[in-house]
Amino acid sequence: MAPARTRSPALARDLARLDERLSAKPAAHLKVNGLSIGYSTLRGRFHAVEDVSFEVRAGTNLGLVGESGCGKSTVVKALMGLLPEFTGISGEALLDGQNILGLSDAQLEPIRWNRISLITQSAMNSLDPVYCIGDQICEAILAHEKVGKAVAWARAEEMFALVGLPAERLYEFPHQFSGGMRQRAVIAMALALNAGMLLADEPTTALDPIMQSQIMSRIRGIHEHMRRSMILVTHDIAVVAETCEAVVVMYAGKVAESGPTADVLERPLHPYTMGLQNAFPRLPVRGQPRQPLISIPGTVPNLLLPPSGCRFASRCPFATDLCRTTAPQLHTVGAQSAACHYTERADEFRAAAARPETWRNMRVGA
Amino acid sequence: MTDTTATRPVIEARDLKTHFQGRTGIFTALAGVTPPVARALDGVDISIREKEIVGLVGESGCGKSTLGMSLVRMYQPTSGSITFSGDDITHVEGRKLKDYRRQAQIIFQDPYSSLNPRLTIGQIIEEPLVIHGIGSATERRAKVERALDLVRIPAAENIHRFPSDLSGGQRQRIAIARALVLEPRFIVADEPVSMLDVSIQASVLELLDELSRELGLAVLYISHDIATVGYICKHVAVMYLGRIVEEGRAEDILAQPLHPYTQRLMAAIPRMDPGEVPERVELRGDVPSPMNVPPGCRFSSRCPYATELCRAVEPDLTDQPGGQRVRCHIHDDRAAKARPELERPQAGRITEIEDAGLLAQTAG
């Protein structure tokens, strides 16, 4: 696709050197241990994220799913060091062994964009309207690499070719792009320095299916082509099923369930994962009976006063007194783990959760 | 099909067009340049009966919302006709328009911005009644309570609360209650669940379905989340660039689409079960601008099967053996017979694939 533009030999040589240097970067490994994030508000402490641990092995994709307000984006912001000052953060996030939480801006500078980059949720607001797209991509490159503007621009052209945008459009401004093109431009920007770890925060939310498929095929392409590590934040479990090797299901700031995607979707252990799966609309398949769509009654609990027991207890059709009083520990079953007291009864729960009555009957109490 | 086949359509549009005039500067106007026209809606036929939910799907920018808003006369159609229970309401104005709007309501996508944050739930739902001068204060209060009851929100504890006290799903129910309080016969639901969490989408969809049957409503359900359409709609229409390209029974359209565009659209939807993931041929580019509609088939600029015939002659919406209606030369040979010199497209013969970026190729 990249048009054979006439580049001077010196420029081509510098660009090749830059490309070589950047593609030598290894995929990053990330281990998050006991991450808790709390905001102090006028009404008390807001426990946005509590004791979240997960691991992204080098060169793999991890899906972070859950409904809105469960702390997915907060985790991503914490990893990028984008949370407001005075946010209470504890725990550690080891990026290739180095803890990246609680660093100063100066300490973060060599890490951000260079080793960990972000594909933001709303591409509409994350591009600067008064600079052309090319300048914005170059800015990121020039901040980290000692190259000339011409080389940076040539690199930006390569990135545009990678995401399927014509190089001429680098001269355009964000308002001249459609929503999907802007999202692709943001992906190009996140790839510009070939960071070892990519954080994609709802990259396709609010896009139509065609655009979503275009963006996701590019994101999957990054994975195949460049072997980067990635955390994909989304509420669309089907996207995770198609893209990620491992998945972490979050509920109300805590990990409800985690494990290899295929296992978690085939044999969910946590009633929340079961509920999420049954609530997810699917296309009909010819000759197969259609599963009814079942919503989960109730809402996410108020995290200013989190319930003392399991956070899902108020919406769980299988909750017992134990669930309402004692917070469950993570129980490991094979490669999966789930924060539920009754992981050994998961088979029974799965069968019950597939019946709409199970959830409807508890609606009275909720 | 069902018992509703016999009933007359509640709302029917024939060859409906809504065009928007672009802006010109003073100099171009003086130079006699005609401003560009966006043909957002360009000849659509649709009819919805009592107790029927018709699904309308398509990409962003294909004219779905314009159709919805034209049907409730928020936009003035450029040509064509809208018939509402036998009356032509395409050009009604003043009192008659107000009367029509009482019977045709719309629910918007975003329940966070479609409810006035300074009014209580009771006031929000009462407002349409006040505007239409219906009932005394006590009668209105009773109607508000009935509407809240219909959307399964306990009236007593919520009527004095503000939208900010409610969750997204509850707000969307309030928006539905506001639409229902006037006892309309036709509702346009424009992406009513796309801003809601998956866990509560189902309950809002279920509610729409039940209300349509209980109250005999005709509903136009607009969504780009195609999987949800299959749950509540019997009939689905697919729009592309201001026109319907395929319509028919929901299970046919979703599981066995005929039009190349619908096929791409369905293939693009992510699947939960890896075994169900279809082979994806990426649809390149964006929808062409409605200001610059390509000649011939509107999809020809992005269609892998397109031939000269497609680029020259626009196909008609034709009935297919299975009961679907499709606008494609592959499924209709009349144009090919009339213009035998032009090559006719064939299914399975891809004429050209422009690559859409390096990553797309390796993604495979």
XYZ file of C-alpha atoms in Angstrom:
730
model
C 0.000 0.000 0.000
C 2.775 2.415 0.979
C 3.331 4.429 -2.141
C 6.921 4.324 -3.312
C 7.566 7.904 -2.403
C 10.812 9.381 -3.465
C 12.922 9.592 -0.360
C 16.482 10.804 -0.480
C 19.067 8.070 0.184
C 20.140 9.743 3.425
C 16.546 9.879 4.647
C 15.911 6.293 3.641
C 19.052 5.231 5.506
C 18.073 7.101 8.675
C 14.563 5.710 8.486
C 15.849 2.178 8.079
C 18.068 2.678 11.128
C 15.151 3.998 13.161
C 12.932 1.110 12.057
C 15.619 -1.372 12.949
C 16.157 0.169 16.365
C 12.448 0.211 17.115
C 11.682 -3.268 15.874
C 14.464 -4.631 18.071
C 12.347 -3.772 21.122
C 11.123 -6.945 22.772
C 7.493 -7.508 23.752
C 6.972 -6.502 27.349
C 5.967 -8.625 30.271
C 3.637 -7.104 32.852
C 2.772 -8.403 36.265
C 0.266 -6.549 38.397
C 0.201 -7.510 42.061
C -2.458 -6.462 44.550
C -3.324 -3.205 42.797
C -5.768 -1.075 44.788
C -6.884 2.382 43.805
C -9.008 4.635 45.952
C -10.165 8.213 45.518
C -10.851 10.477 48.446
C -14.160 12.208 47.883
C -16.235 14.512 50.036
C -18.469 11.573 50.828
C -15.638 9.291 51.820
C -13.184 6.950 50.198
C -14.190 5.533 46.828
C -12.718 2.082 46.322
C -12.438 2.048 42.544
C -10.110 -0.932 42.319
C -9.289 -3.408 45.049
C -6.589 -6.033 45.139
C -6.384 -6.700 41.419
C -3.641 -9.033 40.228
C -2.964 -10.363 36.765
C -0.120 -11.141 34.453
C 0.402 -10.410 30.765
C 3.024 -12.738 29.357
C 5.282 -11.287 26.684
C 3.654 -11.339 23.273
C 0.137 -12.195 24.460
C -3.184 -10.366 24.608
C -5.127 -10.046 27.809
C -8.794 -9.039 27.755
C -10.114 -6.988 30.657
C -13.908 -7.169 30.658
C -16.738 -6.032 32.860
C -19.558 -3.519 32.820
C -19.116 0.223 33.141
C -17.928 1.435 36.498
C -16.161 -1.772 37.436
C -12.682 -0.243 37.339
C -11.328 -1.453 33.991
C -10.316 1.967 32.720
C -8.984 2.961 36.136
C -6.529 0.069 35.983
C -5.360 1.224 32.555
C -4.975 4.817 33.685
C -2.970 3.693 36.701
C -0.611 1.742 34.435
C -0.087 4.803 32.240
C 0.356 7.033 35.289
C -2.625 9.145 34.249
C -4.597 9.151 37.473
C -4.992 12.473 39.259
C -2.446 13.390 41.881
C -3.258 12.261 45.432
C -5.050 9.159 44.205
C -4.353 6.411 46.700
C -2.564 3.678 44.760
C -1.079 0.607 46.376
C 0.304 -2.602 45.008
C 2.773 -2.907 42.196
C 2.841 -3.195 38.440
C 6.063 -4.733 37.218
C 6.808 -3.892 33.602
C 9.701 -6.198 32.728
C 10.507 -6.272 36.424
C 10.353 -2.516 37.038
C 7.526 -1.126 39.151
C 5.855 1.622 37.147
C 3.341 2.730 39.758
C 3.854 5.940 41.659
C 6.655 7.267 39.467
C 7.156 10.969 38.896
C 6.531 12.484 35.477
C 10.267 12.696 34.870
C 10.678 9.024 35.715
C 7.730 8.118 33.521
C 9.023 9.943 30.498
C 11.295 7.188 29.202
C 8.544 4.614 29.859
C 5.411 6.183 28.441
C 4.972 5.701 24.728
C 8.426 4.142 24.553
C 7.692 0.979 26.504
C 3.965 1.248 27.146
C 1.513 3.045 24.911
C -2.196 3.682 24.957
C -4.942 3.433 22.358
C -7.534 5.666 23.936
C -11.235 5.118 24.239
C -12.470 8.184 22.479
C -10.271 9.017 19.535
C -12.484 12.044 19.075
C -11.075 13.733 22.155
C -7.593 12.338 22.266
C -6.289 14.071 19.155
C -5.385 17.729 19.262
C -7.722 19.624 16.919
C -5.220 22.375 16.082
C -2.336 20.221 14.855
C -2.391 18.034 11.784
C -2.315 14.314 12.506
C 1.197 13.898 11.104
C 2.619 16.490 13.477
C 1.012 14.740 16.421
C 2.557 11.409 15.499
C 5.937 13.060 14.862
C 5.778 14.768 18.228
C 5.658 11.396 19.951
C 8.556 10.076 17.875
C 10.711 13.183 18.293
C 10.189 13.189 22.044
C 11.851 9.813 22.363
C 14.168 9.313 19.404
C 17.049 11.483 18.277
C 16.012 11.778 14.656
C 15.140 14.631 12.333
C 11.616 15.739 11.570
C 11.822 14.277 8.065
C 12.671 10.832 9.401
C 9.898 11.033 11.986
C 7.449 12.016 9.248
C 8.581 9.097 7.111
C 8.022 6.790 10.065
C 4.529 8.281 10.497
C 3.863 7.506 6.837
C 4.842 3.894 7.457
C 2.502 3.707 10.423
C -0.338 5.119 8.325
C 0.270 2.474 5.677
C 0.170 -0.134 8.411
C -3.306 0.894 9.534
C -4.542 1.395 5.997
C -4.638 5.175 5.744
C -3.149 7.037 2.774
C 0.039 8.945 3.606
C -1.328 12.244 2.192
C -3.872 12.328 4.956
C -1.106 12.924 7.512
C -1.436 16.562 6.539
C -5.087 16.643 7.546
C -6.645 17.641 10.834
C -8.689 15.397 13.130
C -12.013 16.964 12.087
C -11.395 15.861 8.493
C -11.317 12.226 9.584
C -14.309 9.951 10.185
C -14.631 8.244 13.566
C -13.067 5.017 12.343
C -10.208 6.821 10.621
C -9.465 8.786 13.765
C -9.375 5.578 15.719
C -6.926 4.167 13.182
C -4.799 7.308 13.445
C -4.662 6.830 17.211
C -3.568 3.225 16.681
C -0.862 4.440 14.291
C 0.295 6.859 16.958
C 0.371 4.182 19.651
C 2.478 1.994 17.358
C 4.866 4.732 16.285
C 7.552 3.810 18.810
C 6.750 0.114 18.797
C 6.218 -0.008 22.557
C 6.441 -3.459 24.063
C 3.096 -3.122 25.833
C -0.054 -1.706 24.284
C -3.056 -0.713 26.333
C -6.236 -0.518 24.261
C -9.055 1.083 26.223
C -12.368 0.282 24.515
C -10.944 0.942 21.049
C -14.141 -0.009 19.235
C -16.906 1.059 21.582
C -19.569 3.140 19.835
C -18.335 2.192 16.355
C -20.565 0.291 13.978
C -19.790 -3.373 13.279
C -17.975 -2.752 9.995
C -15.691 -0.169 11.578
C -15.248 -2.371 14.637
C -14.196 -5.257 12.450
C -11.740 -3.054 10.548
C -10.150 -1.773 13.758
C -10.046 -5.172 15.416
C -8.481 -6.825 12.392
C -5.740 -4.188 12.586
C -5.289 -4.734 16.292
C -5.098 -8.496 15.741
C -2.657 -7.774 12.925
C -0.378 -5.910 15.335
C -0.373 -8.991 17.455
C 0.483 -11.397 14.642
C 2.856 -9.094 12.855
C 4.795 -7.406 15.617
C 4.272 -9.734 18.604
C 3.482 -6.941 21.015
C 1.848 -7.575 24.395
C -1.535 -6.004 24.850
C -4.250 -5.371 27.381
C -7.591 -4.956 25.634
C -10.236 -3.291 27.768
C -13.749 -3.871 26.504
C -17.240 -4.825 27.530
C -17.678 -6.933 24.418
C -16.856 -10.519 25.354
C -17.083 -11.632 21.740
C -14.218 -9.284 20.842
C -12.166 -10.814 23.643
C -13.091 -14.307 22.497
C -11.711 -13.534 19.060
C -8.637 -11.574 20.124
C -7.245 -12.515 23.527
C -5.522 -15.584 24.896
C -6.359 -14.729 28.489
C -9.176 -12.829 30.123
C -9.771 -11.067 33.423
C -13.403 -10.430 34.337
C -13.767 -7.522 36.736
C -16.765 -6.715 38.840
C -17.103 -3.675 41.101
C -13.364 -3.066 41.282
C -12.345 -6.653 41.948
C -11.334 -9.590 39.828
C -14.297 -11.939 39.608
C -12.682 -14.490 37.366
C -9.568 -14.931 35.283
C -7.956 -17.556 33.108
C -7.422 -18.639 29.513
C -10.220 -17.156 27.359
C -11.397 -20.448 25.913
C -11.709 -22.025 29.373
C -13.413 -19.040 30.967
C -15.991 -18.750 28.196
C -16.604 -22.455 27.968
C -16.695 -23.226 31.681
C -17.230 -19.999 33.613
C -16.815 -20.481 37.357
C -18.202 -17.187 38.593
C -21.947 -16.512 38.395
C -21.181 -13.003 37.098
C -19.291 -14.405 34.118
C -22.215 -16.761 33.478
C -24.648 -13.882 33.662
C -22.540 -11.724 31.367
C -22.405 -14.508 28.828
C -26.140 -15.122 28.862
C -26.844 -11.401 28.559
C -24.698 -11.106 25.473
C -26.700 -10.914 22.249
C -25.685 -13.469 19.635
C -26.543 -13.929 16.006
C -28.892 -16.805 15.300
C -27.303 -19.915 13.844
C -29.458 -21.857 11.384
C -31.048 -24.948 12.823
C -29.970 -24.233 16.368
C -32.361 -23.283 19.115
C -31.806 -19.764 20.292
C -30.659 -19.106 23.851
C -32.859 -16.457 25.411
C -31.232 -13.154 26.292
C -31.124 -12.826 30.071
C -30.282 -9.616 31.843
C -28.627 -9.450 35.247
C -31.038 -7.706 37.607
C -29.878 -4.847 39.812
C -26.881 -2.557 39.499
C -23.232 -2.436 40.500
C -22.997 -1.642 44.244
C -21.965 1.797 45.399
C -18.220 1.661 45.880
C -18.275 4.386 48.521
C -19.759 1.781 50.814
C -18.818 -1.544 49.283
C -20.761 -4.505 50.663
C -18.905 -6.519 53.258
C -19.346 -9.885 51.560
C -19.053 -10.796 47.912
C -19.651 -7.707 45.785
C -21.842 -9.601 43.380
C -24.031 -11.076 46.123
C -26.870 -8.572 45.687
C -27.304 -9.573 42.029
C -26.351 -13.235 42.266
C -29.173 -15.772 42.090
C -27.095 -18.290 44.030
C -26.009 -16.034 46.904
C -26.135 -17.448 50.414
C -25.636 -15.856 53.836
C -21.962 -16.733 53.603
C -21.714 -14.663 50.377
C -23.387 -11.680 51.993
C -21.044 -11.652 54.976
C -17.653 -12.925 53.840
C -15.722 -11.764 50.808
C -14.594 -14.818 48.836
C -10.950 -15.556 48.132
C -9.745 -16.464 44.658
C -10.179 -20.208 44.172
C -8.077 -21.836 41.500
C -9.525 -24.585 39.352
C -7.105 -25.749 36.684
C -5.832 -22.696 34.840
C -8.811 -20.595 35.913
C -9.467 -18.812 39.150
C -12.634 -17.227 40.452
C -13.607 -15.214 43.505
C -16.596 -17.316 44.503
C -17.275 -19.460 47.560
C -18.918 -22.129 45.470
C -16.577 -22.798 42.571
C -17.099 -26.538 43.090
C -20.802 -26.088 42.289
C -20.073 -24.198 39.044
C -21.516 -26.965 36.825
C -24.806 -26.833 38.653
C -24.821 -23.010 38.547
C -24.097 -22.925 34.815
C -27.092 -25.100 34.070
C -29.307 -22.952 36.287
C -27.910 -19.660 34.943
C -28.936 -20.576 31.399
C -32.597 -20.532 32.493
C -34.250 -17.107 32.516
C -36.357 -18.007 35.582
C -33.237 -18.274 37.721
C -32.507 -14.586 37.273
C -36.090 -13.417 36.987
C -37.166 -14.968 40.272
C -34.626 -13.022 42.245
C -35.723 -9.765 40.667
C -38.401 -9.581 43.360
C -35.794 -9.295 46.048
C -33.498 -6.969 44.126
C -46.880 -15.403 9.461
C -48.705 -14.137 12.515
C -52.120 -12.814 13.388
C -50.915 -9.316 12.569
C -50.706 -9.960 8.819
C -54.344 -9.066 8.362
C -54.163 -5.695 10.079
C -53.514 -2.520 8.171
C -50.140 -0.884 8.616
C -50.035 1.767 11.321
C -47.393 3.695 9.459
C -46.331 3.414 5.879
C -43.760 5.361 3.890
C -43.597 5.344 0.100
C -40.510 6.439 -1.812
C -39.537 8.663 1.080
C -36.701 11.082 0.417
C -35.093 13.497 2.843
C -32.356 15.629 1.353
C -30.325 18.216 3.188
C -29.133 21.352 1.514
C -25.471 22.059 2.061
C -24.217 25.532 2.903
C -22.641 27.903 0.463
C -20.688 31.048 1.022
C -21.818 34.369 -0.316
C -19.320 34.328 -3.189
C -20.172 30.868 -4.449
C -23.863 31.796 -4.201
C -23.230 34.937 -6.258
C -21.273 32.870 -8.744
C -24.371 30.783 -9.197
C -22.956 27.573 -7.771
C -25.725 25.360 -6.448
C -24.968 24.170 -2.943
C -24.312 20.440 -2.526
C -27.264 18.287 -1.534
C -26.851 15.419 0.917
C -29.251 12.674 -0.105
C -29.467 11.197 3.383
C -32.657 9.302 2.655
C -33.216 8.515 -0.966
C -36.330 6.559 -1.745
C -37.327 4.258 1.101
C -40.495 2.166 1.384
C -41.355 0.815 4.796
C -44.513 -0.230 6.566
C -45.070 -1.260 10.156
C -48.178 -2.899 11.527
C -49.680 -2.988 14.975
C -47.716 -5.091 17.489
C -44.871 -5.286 15.018
C -41.234 -4.363 15.662
C -39.294 -3.706 12.492
C -35.513 -3.677 12.800
C -33.447 -1.198 10.806
C -29.718 -1.862 10.588
C -26.718 -0.476 8.739
C -23.438 1.345 9.242
C -23.148 4.790 10.770
C -24.099 7.412 8.251
C -26.372 5.221 6.124
C -29.523 7.178 6.948
C -31.100 5.004 9.639
C -31.712 7.852 12.047
C -32.820 10.169 9.251
C -35.532 7.667 8.371
C -36.631 7.444 11.999
C -36.706 11.192 12.429
C -38.471 11.746 9.106
C -41.167 9.257 10.072
C -41.981 11.178 13.257
C -41.714 14.410 11.231
C -38.729 15.834 13.070
C -37.356 16.284 9.569
C -39.511 17.463 6.713
C -39.256 14.848 3.945
C -38.249 16.237 0.548
C -40.568 13.965 -1.387
C -42.520 10.759 -1.051
C -45.342 10.133 1.362
C -45.909 9.006 4.925
C -49.301 7.535 5.730
C -50.325 7.151 9.344
C -53.414 4.969 9.868
C -54.747 5.970 6.475
C -54.001 9.708 6.703
C -51.284 11.326 4.656
C -49.165 13.241 7.160
C -46.199 14.027 4.928
C -46.868 17.740 4.804
C -49.215 18.412 7.721
C -48.431 21.489 9.779
C -49.574 23.226 12.948
C -52.358 21.574 14.937
C -52.437 18.481 12.789
C -48.699 17.991 13.124
C -49.018 18.306 16.883
C -51.806 15.740 16.841
C -49.629 13.424 14.812
C -46.703 13.807 17.155
C -48.909 12.799 20.021
C -49.296 9.439 18.343
C -45.755 9.014 17.064
C -42.943 9.171 19.596
C -39.215 8.643 19.572
C -36.737 7.211 22.095
C -33.164 8.400 21.720
C -29.879 6.624 22.115
C -28.354 8.419 25.040
C -30.461 8.407 28.208
C -27.859 10.641 29.844
C -28.485 13.582 27.550
C -32.097 13.053 26.523
C -33.496 13.715 30.009
C -33.474 17.213 31.473
C -31.290 16.961 34.602
C -33.197 19.731 36.382
C -36.588 18.123 36.205
C -37.765 15.289 38.414
C -38.793 11.980 36.869
C -42.437 12.928 37.427
C -41.999 16.261 35.660
C -40.125 14.713 32.759
C -42.870 12.221 32.068
C -45.634 14.759 32.670
C -44.195 17.340 30.280
C -45.609 15.862 27.060
C -49.052 15.773 28.703
C -48.746 19.439 29.647
C -47.623 20.367 26.148
C -50.575 18.591 24.609
C -52.957 19.990 27.253
C -54.128 16.605 28.394
C -56.062 16.119 31.625
C -56.080 17.870 34.979
C -53.143 17.720 37.378
C -54.522 14.640 39.119
C -55.328 12.868 35.862
C -51.862 13.623 34.613
C -50.369 12.271 37.801
C -52.320 9.061 37.319
C -51.086 8.769 33.734
C -47.478 9.336 34.835
C -47.836 6.603 37.417
C -49.329 4.254 34.846
C -46.450 4.958 32.440
C -43.878 4.271 35.172
C -45.743 1.114 35.985
C -45.519 0.017 32.344
C -41.733 0.367 32.356
C -41.505 -1.504 35.704
C -40.257 1.416 37.759
C -41.913 1.814 41.159
C -43.679 5.189 40.880
C -43.955 6.116 44.557
C -40.249 6.103 45.331
C -38.994 7.458 41.998
C -41.389 10.165 40.925
C -39.571 12.883 42.885
C -36.067 11.736 42.075
C -33.810 13.307 39.456
C -32.274 11.537 36.452
C -28.861 11.735 38.127
C -30.124 9.406 40.857
C -30.853 6.659 38.360
C -28.714 4.146 36.525
C -28.448 4.080 32.740
C -30.985 1.284 32.360
C -33.458 3.068 34.623
C -33.006 6.314 32.694
C -33.728 4.576 29.418
C -36.899 3.195 31.010
C -37.846 6.754 31.979
C -37.281 7.834 28.358
C -39.566 4.996 27.263
C -42.161 5.991 29.860
C -42.082 9.557 28.553
C -42.711 8.263 25.044
C -45.548 6.031 26.254
C -47.394 8.535 28.401
C -49.145 10.038 25.373
C -50.389 6.581 24.425
C -48.815 6.664 20.973
C -49.430 4.043 18.322
C -45.994 4.275 16.748
C -42.576 4.530 18.394
C -39.151 5.000 16.851
C -36.490 3.493 19.121
C -33.204 4.932 17.857
C -30.390 2.803 19.312
C -32.152 2.496 22.671
C -29.687 0.032 24.186
C -26.335 0.859 22.634
C -25.277 3.086 25.539
C -26.339 0.532 28.122
C -24.285 -2.203 29.700
C -24.693 -5.654 28.229
C -26.008 -6.935 31.554
C -29.090 -4.691 31.364
C -29.621 -4.445 27.594
C -31.714 -7.574 27.644
C -34.212 -6.140 30.117
C -34.807 -3.009 28.013
C -35.223 -5.068 24.845
C -37.617 -7.395 26.624
C -39.583 -4.388 27.806
C -39.921 -3.002 24.276
C -41.080 -6.372 23.046
C -43.686 -6.752 25.785
C -44.952 -3.199 25.399
C -45.334 -3.590 21.681
C -47.527 -6.652 22.200
C -49.464 -5.353 25.212
C -50.194 -1.898 23.823
C -50.353 -2.843 20.148
C -47.508 -0.474 19.284
C -45.801 -0.313 15.937
C -42.073 0.049 16.641
C -39.167 0.941 14.381
C -36.084 -0.403 16.153
C -32.931 1.237 14.805
C -29.622 -0.300 15.794
C -26.137 -0.976 14.606
C -25.869 -3.724 17.176
C -27.269 -6.279 14.802
C -27.286 -9.221 17.162
C -29.890 -7.502 19.366
C -32.221 -7.064 16.398
C -32.699 -10.812 16.111
C -34.209 -11.003 19.575
C -37.142 -8.662 19.187
C -37.772 -8.113 15.467
C -39.640 -10.358 13.080
C -38.843 -8.184 10.103
C -35.487 -6.530 9.410
C -34.468 -3.951 6.805
C -30.826 -3.238 5.952
C -29.989 0.266 4.810
C -27.047 1.451 2.783
C -26.491 5.041 1.733
C -30.088 6.159 2.039
C -31.728 3.082 0.546
C -32.933 -0.289 1.736
C -30.716 -2.942 0.139
C -32.265 -6.006 1.700
C -35.248 -6.839 3.838
C -37.057 -9.877 5.083
C -37.595 -12.125 8.061
C -35.039 -11.528 10.796
C -33.715 -15.082 10.874
C -33.150 -15.050 7.096
C -31.404 -11.713 7.062
C -29.197 -12.475 10.053
C -28.323 -16.072 9.246
C -28.479 -16.211 5.454
C -28.115 -12.761 3.957
C -28.131 -12.448 0.158
C -26.858 -8.944 -0.504
C -23.043 -8.670 -0.486
C -23.316 -5.714 1.876
C -25.473 -7.581 4.383
C -23.107 -10.519 4.128
C -20.152 -8.300 5.044
C -22.142 -6.651 7.802
C -23.065 -9.978 9.391
C -19.556 -11.376 9.006
C -18.132 -8.326 10.767
C -19.916 -9.109 14.024
C -17.585 -10.707 16.556
C -18.641 -14.196 17.645
C -18.224 -15.687 21.062
C -17.725 -19.245 19.820
C -14.520 -19.538 17.771
C -16.190 -22.230 15.640
C -18.749 -19.712 14.387
C -16.291 -17.085 13.189
C -16.926 -16.698 9.472
C -14.322 -15.974 6.881
C -14.047 -12.222 6.770
C -13.464 -10.256 3.636
C -12.814 -6.799 4.890
C -15.094 -4.096 3.622
C -12.714 -1.400 2.588
C -13.260 2.293 2.926
C -16.158 4.194 4.368
C -19.701 4.702 3.200
C -19.507 7.176 0.287
C -20.707 10.646 1.109
C -24.441 11.113 0.586
C -23.469 14.334 -1.221
C -21.719 12.273 -3.847
C -23.770 9.154 -4.418
C -22.070 6.810 -6.907
C -24.012 6.076 -10.093
C -25.453 2.602 -10.452
C -25.539 0.402 -7.385
C -24.679 2.436 -4.325
C -22.597 -0.353 -2.914
C -20.583 -0.856 -6.100
C -17.655 1.243 -4.863
C -17.030 -1.210 -2.020
C -18.449 -4.435 -3.408
C -15.943 -7.158 -4.323
C -18.319 -8.571 -6.972
C -19.054 -5.274 -8.707
C -18.871 -5.191 -12.511
C -19.620 -2.549 -15.167
C -23.312 -3.343 -14.895
C -23.280 -2.515 -11.181
C -21.519 0.775 -11.802
C -23.984 1.747 -14.527
C -27.439 0.564 -13.464
C -28.938 0.673 -9.998
C -30.687 -2.603 -9.167
C -34.289 -2.728 -7.930
C -35.455 -4.286 -4.721
C -36.696 -7.674 -5.969
C -38.530 -10.549 -4.308
C -36.508 -13.675 -3.798
C -37.815 -17.253 -3.555
C -37.153 -17.390 0.193
C -39.297 -14.301 0.824
C -36.405 -11.857 1.177
C -36.221 -8.732 -0.927
C -32.781 -7.817 -2.257
C -31.367 -4.949 -4.288
C -28.558 -6.657 -6.204
C -27.897 -7.671 -9.809
C -26.577 -11.031 -8.635
C -30.098 -11.926 -7.590
C -31.971 -10.110 -10.366
C -31.278 -10.636 -14.055
C -33.652 -8.045 -15.509
C -31.071 -5.292 -15.767
C -28.548 -7.737 -17.222
C -31.056 -8.684 -19.944
C -31.745 -5.066 -20.755
C -28.042 -4.239 -20.987
C -26.395 -7.443 -22.238
C -23.250 -5.603 -23.263
C -22.293 -5.027 -19.642
C -20.812 -7.782 -17.561
C -23.151 -9.103 -14.900
C -21.807 -9.742 -11.388
C -21.720 -13.276 -10.108
C -21.648 -14.537 -6.568
C -18.305 -15.942 -5.569
C -16.405 -14.104 -8.282
C -14.403 -11.401 -6.673
C -13.406 -8.819 -9.230
C -10.813 -6.890 -7.329
C -9.506 -6.624 -3.810
C -7.708 -3.474 -3.012
C -5.480 -4.056 -0.051
C -6.534 -2.170 2.990
C -3.296 -1.929 4.912
C -0.406 -4.231 5.698
C -1.811 -5.398 8.988
C -5.107 -6.457 7.507
C -3.290 -8.898 5.269
C -1.293 -10.499 8.003
C -4.309 -10.612 10.286
C -5.868 -13.363 8.171
